[in-house]
CSV table of C-alpha atoms in Angstrom, one decimal:
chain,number,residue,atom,x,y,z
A,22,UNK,CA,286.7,70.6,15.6
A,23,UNK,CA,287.9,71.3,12.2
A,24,UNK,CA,291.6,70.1,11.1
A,25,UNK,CA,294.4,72.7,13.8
A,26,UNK,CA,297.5,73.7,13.6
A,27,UNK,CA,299.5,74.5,16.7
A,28,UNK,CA,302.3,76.8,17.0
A,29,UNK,CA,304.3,75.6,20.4
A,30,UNK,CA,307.0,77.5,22.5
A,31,UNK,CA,308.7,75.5,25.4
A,32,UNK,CA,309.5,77.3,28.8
A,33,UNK,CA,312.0,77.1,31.7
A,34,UNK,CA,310.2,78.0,34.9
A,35,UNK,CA,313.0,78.9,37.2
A,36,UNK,CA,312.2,78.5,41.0
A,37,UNK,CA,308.7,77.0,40.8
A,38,UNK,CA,307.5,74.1,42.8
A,39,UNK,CA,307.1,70.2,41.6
A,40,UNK,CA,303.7,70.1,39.7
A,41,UNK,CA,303.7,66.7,40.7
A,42,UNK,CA,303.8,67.5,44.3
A,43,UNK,CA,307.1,66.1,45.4
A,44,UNK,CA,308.3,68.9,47.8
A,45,UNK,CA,310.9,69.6,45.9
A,46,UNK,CA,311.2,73.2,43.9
A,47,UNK,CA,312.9,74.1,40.2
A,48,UNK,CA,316.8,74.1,40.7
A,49,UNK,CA,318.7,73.6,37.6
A,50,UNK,CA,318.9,75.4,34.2
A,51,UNK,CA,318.0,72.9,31.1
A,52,UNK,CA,320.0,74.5,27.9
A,53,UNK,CA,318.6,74.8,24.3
A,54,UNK,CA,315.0,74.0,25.0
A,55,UNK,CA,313.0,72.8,21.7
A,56,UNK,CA,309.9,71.2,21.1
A,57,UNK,CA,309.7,68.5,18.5
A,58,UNK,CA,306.5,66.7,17.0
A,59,UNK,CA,306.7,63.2,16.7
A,60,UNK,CA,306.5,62.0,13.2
A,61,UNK,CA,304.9,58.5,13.6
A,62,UNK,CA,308.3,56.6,11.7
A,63,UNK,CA,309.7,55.2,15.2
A,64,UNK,CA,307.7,55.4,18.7
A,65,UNK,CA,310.2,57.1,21.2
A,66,UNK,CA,311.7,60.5,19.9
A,67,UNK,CA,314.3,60.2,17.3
A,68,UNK,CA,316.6,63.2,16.3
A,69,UNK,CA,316.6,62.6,12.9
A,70,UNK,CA,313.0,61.6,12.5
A,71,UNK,CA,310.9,63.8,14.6
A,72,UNK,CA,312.1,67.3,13.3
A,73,UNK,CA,308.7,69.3,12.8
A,74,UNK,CA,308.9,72.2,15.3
A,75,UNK,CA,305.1,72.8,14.8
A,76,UNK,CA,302.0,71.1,14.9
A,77,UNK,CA,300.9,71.1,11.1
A,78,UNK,CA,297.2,69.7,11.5
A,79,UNK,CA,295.3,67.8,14.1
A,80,UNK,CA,292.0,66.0,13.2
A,81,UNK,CA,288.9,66.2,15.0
A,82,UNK,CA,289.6,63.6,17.7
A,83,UNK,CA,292.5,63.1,16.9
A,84,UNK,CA,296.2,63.6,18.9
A,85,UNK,CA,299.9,64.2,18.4
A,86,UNK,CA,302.9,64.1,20.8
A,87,UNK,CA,305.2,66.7,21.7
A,88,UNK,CA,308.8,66.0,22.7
A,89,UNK,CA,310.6,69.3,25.2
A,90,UNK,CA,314.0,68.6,24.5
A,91,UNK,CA,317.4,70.1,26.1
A,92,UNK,CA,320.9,69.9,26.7
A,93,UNK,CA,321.4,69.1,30.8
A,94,UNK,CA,324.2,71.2,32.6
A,95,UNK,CA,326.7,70.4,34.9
A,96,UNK,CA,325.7,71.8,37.7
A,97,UNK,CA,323.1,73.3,39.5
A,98,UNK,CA,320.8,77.0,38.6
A,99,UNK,CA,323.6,78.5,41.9
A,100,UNK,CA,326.7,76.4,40.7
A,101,UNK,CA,326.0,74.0,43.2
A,102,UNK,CA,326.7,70.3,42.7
A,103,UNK,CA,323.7,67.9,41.0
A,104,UNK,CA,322.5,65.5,43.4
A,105,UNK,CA,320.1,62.7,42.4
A,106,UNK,CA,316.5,63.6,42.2
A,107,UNK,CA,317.5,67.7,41.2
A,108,UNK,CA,314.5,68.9,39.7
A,109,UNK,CA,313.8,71.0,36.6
A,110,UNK,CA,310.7,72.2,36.0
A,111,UNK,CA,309.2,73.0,32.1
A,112,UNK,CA,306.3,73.9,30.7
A,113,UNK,CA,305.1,73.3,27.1
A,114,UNK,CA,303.1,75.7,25.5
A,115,UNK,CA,300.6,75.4,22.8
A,116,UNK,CA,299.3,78.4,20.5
A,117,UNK,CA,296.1,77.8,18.6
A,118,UNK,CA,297.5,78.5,14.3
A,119,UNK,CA,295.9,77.8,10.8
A,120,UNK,CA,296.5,74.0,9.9
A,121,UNK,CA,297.9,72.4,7.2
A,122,UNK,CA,294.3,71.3,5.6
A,123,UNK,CA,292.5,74.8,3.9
A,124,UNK,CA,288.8,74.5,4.8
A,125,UNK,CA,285.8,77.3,4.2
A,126,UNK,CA,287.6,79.8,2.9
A,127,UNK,CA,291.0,79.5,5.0
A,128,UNK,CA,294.9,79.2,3.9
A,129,UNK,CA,296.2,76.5,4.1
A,130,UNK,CA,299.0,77.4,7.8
A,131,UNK,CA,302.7,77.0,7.2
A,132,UNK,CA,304.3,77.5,11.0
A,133,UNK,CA,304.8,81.4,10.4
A,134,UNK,CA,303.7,84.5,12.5
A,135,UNK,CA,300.6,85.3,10.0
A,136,UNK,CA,299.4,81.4,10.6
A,137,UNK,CA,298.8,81.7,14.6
A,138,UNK,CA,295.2,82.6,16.0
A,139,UNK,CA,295.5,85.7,18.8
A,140,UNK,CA,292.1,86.2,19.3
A,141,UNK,CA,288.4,84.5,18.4
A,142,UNK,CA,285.3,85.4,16.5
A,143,UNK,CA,284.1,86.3,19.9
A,144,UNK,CA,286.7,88.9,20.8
A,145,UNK,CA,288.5,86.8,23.2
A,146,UNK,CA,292.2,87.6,22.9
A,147,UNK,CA,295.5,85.5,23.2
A,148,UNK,CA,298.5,86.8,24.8
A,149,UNK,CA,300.1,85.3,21.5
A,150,UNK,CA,304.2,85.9,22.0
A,151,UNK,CA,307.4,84.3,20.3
A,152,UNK,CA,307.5,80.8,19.0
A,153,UNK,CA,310.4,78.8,18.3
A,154,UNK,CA,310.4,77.3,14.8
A,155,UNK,CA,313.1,75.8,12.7
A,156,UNK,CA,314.8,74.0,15.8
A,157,UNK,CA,315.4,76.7,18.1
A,158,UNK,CA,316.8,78.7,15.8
A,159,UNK,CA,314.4,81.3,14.5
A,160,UNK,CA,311.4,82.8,16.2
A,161,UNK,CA,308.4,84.4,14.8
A,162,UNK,CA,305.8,86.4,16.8
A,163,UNK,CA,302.3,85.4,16.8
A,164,UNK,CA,299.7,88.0,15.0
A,165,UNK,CA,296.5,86.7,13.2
A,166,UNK,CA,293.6,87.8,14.7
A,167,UNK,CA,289.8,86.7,14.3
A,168,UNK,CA,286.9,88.7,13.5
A,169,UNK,CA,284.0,89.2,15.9
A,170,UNK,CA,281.8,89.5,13.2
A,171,UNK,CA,279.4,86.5,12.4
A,172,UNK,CA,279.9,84.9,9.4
A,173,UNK,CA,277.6,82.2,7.5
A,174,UNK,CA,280.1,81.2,5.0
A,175,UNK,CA,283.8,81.2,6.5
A,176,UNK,CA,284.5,79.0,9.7
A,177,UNK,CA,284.2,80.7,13.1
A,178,UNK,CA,286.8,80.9,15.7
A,179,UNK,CA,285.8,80.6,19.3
A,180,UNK,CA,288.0,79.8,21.9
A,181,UNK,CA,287.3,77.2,24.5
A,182,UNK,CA,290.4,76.4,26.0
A,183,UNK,CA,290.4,76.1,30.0
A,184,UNK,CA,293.0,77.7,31.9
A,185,UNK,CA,296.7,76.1,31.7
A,186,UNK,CA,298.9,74.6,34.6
A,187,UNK,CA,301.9,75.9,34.5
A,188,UNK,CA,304.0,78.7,32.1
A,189,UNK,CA,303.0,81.6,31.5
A,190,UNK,CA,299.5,81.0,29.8
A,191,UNK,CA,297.1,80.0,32.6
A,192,UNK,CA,294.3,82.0,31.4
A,193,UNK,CA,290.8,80.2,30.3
A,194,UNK,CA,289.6,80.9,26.3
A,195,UNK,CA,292.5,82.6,25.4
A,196,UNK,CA,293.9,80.7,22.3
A,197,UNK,CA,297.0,79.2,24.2
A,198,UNK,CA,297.6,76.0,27.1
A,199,UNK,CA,299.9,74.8,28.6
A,200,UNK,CA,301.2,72.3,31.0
A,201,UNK,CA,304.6,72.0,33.1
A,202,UNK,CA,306.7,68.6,33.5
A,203,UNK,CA,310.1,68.0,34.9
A,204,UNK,CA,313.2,66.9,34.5
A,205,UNK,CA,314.8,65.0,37.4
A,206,UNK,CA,317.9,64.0,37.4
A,207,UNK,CA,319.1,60.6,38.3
A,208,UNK,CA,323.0,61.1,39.3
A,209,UNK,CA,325.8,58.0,40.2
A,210,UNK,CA,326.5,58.6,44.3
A,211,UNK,CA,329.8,56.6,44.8
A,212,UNK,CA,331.3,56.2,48.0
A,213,UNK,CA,334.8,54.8,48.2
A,214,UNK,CA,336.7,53.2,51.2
A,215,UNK,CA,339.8,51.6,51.6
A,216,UNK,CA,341.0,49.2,54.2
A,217,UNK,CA,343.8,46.5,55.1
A,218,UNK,CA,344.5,43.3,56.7
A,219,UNK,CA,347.2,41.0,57.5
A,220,UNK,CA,346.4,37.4,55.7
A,221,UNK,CA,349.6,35.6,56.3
A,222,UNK,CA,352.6,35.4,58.0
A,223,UNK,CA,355.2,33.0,58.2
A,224,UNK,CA,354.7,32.3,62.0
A,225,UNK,CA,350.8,32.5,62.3
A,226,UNK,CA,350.6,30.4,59.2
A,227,UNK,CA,347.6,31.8,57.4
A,228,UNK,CA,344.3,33.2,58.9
A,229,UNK,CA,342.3,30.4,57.2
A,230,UNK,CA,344.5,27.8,59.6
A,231,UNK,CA,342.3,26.9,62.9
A,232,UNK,CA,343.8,29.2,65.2
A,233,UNK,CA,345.4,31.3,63.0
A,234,UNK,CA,346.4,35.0,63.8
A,235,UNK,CA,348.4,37.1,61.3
A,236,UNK,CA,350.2,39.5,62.1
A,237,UNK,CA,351.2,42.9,60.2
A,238,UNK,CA,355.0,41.7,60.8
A,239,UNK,CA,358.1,41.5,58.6
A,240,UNK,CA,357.7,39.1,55.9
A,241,UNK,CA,353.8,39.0,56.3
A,242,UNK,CA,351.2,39.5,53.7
A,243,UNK,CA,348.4,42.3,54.0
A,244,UNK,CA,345.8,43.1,52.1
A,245,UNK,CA,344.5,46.1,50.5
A,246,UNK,CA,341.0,46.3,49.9
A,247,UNK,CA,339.2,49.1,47.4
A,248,UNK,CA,335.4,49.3,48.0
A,249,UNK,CA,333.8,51.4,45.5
A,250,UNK,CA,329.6,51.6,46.3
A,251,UNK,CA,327.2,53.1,44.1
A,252,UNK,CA,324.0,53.9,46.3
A,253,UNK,CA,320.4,52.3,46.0
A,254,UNK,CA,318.2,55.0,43.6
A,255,UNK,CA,321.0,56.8,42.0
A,256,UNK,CA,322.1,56.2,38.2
A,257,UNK,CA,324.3,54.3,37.0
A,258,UNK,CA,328.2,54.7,37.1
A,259,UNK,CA,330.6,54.6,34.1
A,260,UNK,CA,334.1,53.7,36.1
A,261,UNK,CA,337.3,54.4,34.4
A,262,UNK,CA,340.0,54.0,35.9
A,263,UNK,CA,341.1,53.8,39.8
A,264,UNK,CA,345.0,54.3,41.1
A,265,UNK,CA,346.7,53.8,44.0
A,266,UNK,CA,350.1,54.1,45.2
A,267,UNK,CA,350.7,51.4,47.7
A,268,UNK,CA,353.3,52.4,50.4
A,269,UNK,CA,355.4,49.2,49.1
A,270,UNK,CA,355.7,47.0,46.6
A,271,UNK,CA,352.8,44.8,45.3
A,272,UNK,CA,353.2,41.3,45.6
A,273,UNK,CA,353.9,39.3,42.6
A,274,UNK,CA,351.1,36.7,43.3
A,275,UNK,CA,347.6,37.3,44.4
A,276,UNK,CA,347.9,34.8,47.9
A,277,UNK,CA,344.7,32.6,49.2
A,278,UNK,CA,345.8,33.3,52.9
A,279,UNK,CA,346.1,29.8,53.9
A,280,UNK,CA,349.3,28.1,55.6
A,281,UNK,CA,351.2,28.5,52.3
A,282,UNK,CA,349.9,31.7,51.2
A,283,UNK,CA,348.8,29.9,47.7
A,284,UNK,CA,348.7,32.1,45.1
A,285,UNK,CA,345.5,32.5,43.3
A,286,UNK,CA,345.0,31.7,40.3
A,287,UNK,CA,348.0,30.7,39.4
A,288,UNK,CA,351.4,31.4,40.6
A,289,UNK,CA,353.3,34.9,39.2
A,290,UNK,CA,350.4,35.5,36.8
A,291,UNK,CA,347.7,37.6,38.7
A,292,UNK,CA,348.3,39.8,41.4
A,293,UNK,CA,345.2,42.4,41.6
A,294,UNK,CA,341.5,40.5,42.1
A,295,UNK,CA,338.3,42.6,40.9
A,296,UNK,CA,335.2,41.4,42.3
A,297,UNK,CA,332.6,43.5,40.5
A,298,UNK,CA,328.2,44.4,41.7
A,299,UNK,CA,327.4,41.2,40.2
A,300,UNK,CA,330.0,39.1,42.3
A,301,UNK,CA,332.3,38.2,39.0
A,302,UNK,CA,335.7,37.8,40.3
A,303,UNK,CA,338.5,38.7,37.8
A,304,UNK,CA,342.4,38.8,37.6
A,305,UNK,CA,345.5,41.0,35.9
A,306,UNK,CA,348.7,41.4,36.1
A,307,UNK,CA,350.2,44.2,38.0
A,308,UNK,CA,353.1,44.9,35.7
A,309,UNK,CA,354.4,47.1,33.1
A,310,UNK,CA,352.0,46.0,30.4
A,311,UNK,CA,348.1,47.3,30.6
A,312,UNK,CA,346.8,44.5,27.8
A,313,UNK,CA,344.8,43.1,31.0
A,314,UNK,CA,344.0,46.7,32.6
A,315,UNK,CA,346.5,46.8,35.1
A,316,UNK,CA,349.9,48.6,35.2
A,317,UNK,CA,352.2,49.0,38.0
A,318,UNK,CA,355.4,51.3,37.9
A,319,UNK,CA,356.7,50.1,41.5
A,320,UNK,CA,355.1,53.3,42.9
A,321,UNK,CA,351.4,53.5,41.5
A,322,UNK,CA,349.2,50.7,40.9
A,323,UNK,CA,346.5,51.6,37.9
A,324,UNK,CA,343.1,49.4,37.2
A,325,UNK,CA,341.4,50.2,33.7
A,326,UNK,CA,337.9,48.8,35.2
A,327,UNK,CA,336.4,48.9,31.7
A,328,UNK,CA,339.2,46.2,31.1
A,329,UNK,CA,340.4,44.2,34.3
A,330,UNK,CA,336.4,43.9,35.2
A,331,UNK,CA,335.4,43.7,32.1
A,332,UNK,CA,332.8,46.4,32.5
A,333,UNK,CA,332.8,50.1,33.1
A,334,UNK,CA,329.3,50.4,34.4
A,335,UNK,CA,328.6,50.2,38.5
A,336,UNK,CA,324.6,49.7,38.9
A,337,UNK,CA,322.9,51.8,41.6
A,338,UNK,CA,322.8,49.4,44.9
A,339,UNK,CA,326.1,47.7,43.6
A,340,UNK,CA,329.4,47.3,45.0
A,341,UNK,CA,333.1,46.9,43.3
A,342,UNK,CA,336.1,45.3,45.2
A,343,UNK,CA,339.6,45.9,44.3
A,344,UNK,CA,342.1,43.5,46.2
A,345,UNK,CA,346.1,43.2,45.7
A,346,UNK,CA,349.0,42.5,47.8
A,347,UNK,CA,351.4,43.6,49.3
A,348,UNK,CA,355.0,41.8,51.1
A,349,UNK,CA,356.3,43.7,54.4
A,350,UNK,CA,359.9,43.9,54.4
């Protein structure tokens, strides 16, 4: 082929079916769809690199790529809630234009209605139809046709194009193809539990004492344990921060359970212990200051996880334990 230009128009096709065969049909609504040529500066598309919202000129063997870009919504096509794997399907479609290189006779194309090709030198039309240009913004209408006359000094147009999968070109020779693509989304699924256990009392001395038995009595110790589980597949998490309103007061040491109820790690200085997906234990301070991440008003205990764990981000197949303490009167 000679040097081509392509005019290209990206399409939401509501309702339809995974190309790819996954069972699974079109349920959510992309926003602000835009296609984007990739300029060659930096592989992988770059906002303020790969800007051109047509394809100027294509060599004879040669290729570009084509980025479908849009904003994701919050929820579902009917409202509903996104759940990992939610499908989107989008076509791309390409319209035959004038390139950028003038050859036999032609103008050189500048991405504008006259520059697209709606029909050959064989009287093969193209459904043509409105193009995004200028990011998304403006639209121009395809509307150059061919001549079925032969000619022995200008270049002839044929159309040879087979028929497109996906959008709303399909048809074979008609100036136009497409091809449909997803987008799937890849949502956190968190799962919280809570649960509590007695770890000392001052009869039972300690469950880590050979025989040992505690017993939610006055002047024992239980637990409160904060499981936070990020299922296997999903995306990641980005935790903030978790509360809790204890129904009495924390304890002012973090204990170890055994006959003395040591406090870990060090007497008066930690009470809440965060054990986060990649088994790193960390300590704060359950008090009025949150320099460490935790703050505690005697009524609500409240864990900054990007601080007291160190990290806000909960893998998929990971798990985050929140332990503190609390004194029965």
């Amino acid at each position: 082929n000679a040097p081509q230009g392509f005019l290209l128009r990206p399409e939401h096709l509501a309702g339809l079916a995974d190309p790819f065969g996954g069972g699974t049909n079109d349920i959510f609504t992309p926003a602000n769809l835009q296609a984007f040529m990739e300029d060659g500066t930096t592989p992988g598309y770059q906002p303020a690199e790969d800007n051109d919202v047509w394809v100027p000129n294509v060599l004879a063997g040669n290729s570009v790529t084509v980025y479908v870009v849009s904003d994701m919504p919050a929820a579902r096509t009917d409202t509903t809630a996104l759940v990992n794997n939610d499908l989107s399907v989008v076509s791309l479609v390409a319209q035959v234009a004038v390139g950028t290189t003038a050859i036999n006779g032609e103008t050189a194309g500048t991405g504008l209605a006259a520059d697209a090709i709606i029909d050959d030198d064989n009287g093969n039309p193209s459904p043509g139809g409105t193009f995004q240009v200028t990011s998304g913004t403006t639209t121009v209408n395809a509307g150059t046709g061919g001549s079925d006359i032969v000619d022995t000094v200008a270049m002839e147009t044929v159309f040879a194009d087979p028929a497109g999968a996906g959008g709303t070109t399909t048809g074979a020779r008609n100036g136009e193809h497409a091809d449909a693509s997803t987008y799937t989304m890849v949502v956190a699924s968190l799962t919280v539990a809570k649960t509590s256990r007695a770890i000392y009392d001052d009869i039972n001395t300690g469950e880590n004492v050979a025989g040992a038995n505690p017993k939610a009595i006055p002047g024992s110790v239980v637990r409160y344990t904060v499981t936070i589980d990020n299922a296997a597949g999903a995306g990641d998490a980005t935790l903030t921060t978790i509360s809790d309103a204890p129904p009495l007061a924390v304890d002012t040491q973090f204990g170890s359970g055994d006959a003395t109820n040591t406090a870990l790690p060090a007497a008066g200085t930690n009470n809440v212990r965060i054990v986060d997906g990649a088994s790193t234990t960390t300590y704060c301070t359950a008090d009025g200051s949150a320099a460490d991440g935790c703050t505690y008003d005697g009524t609500t205990l409240d864990v900054d996880l990007g601080v007291a764990a160190g990290t806000a981000t909960l893998a998929a197949g990971q798990t985050l334990t929140i332990e503190f303490d609390v004194i029965l009167p």
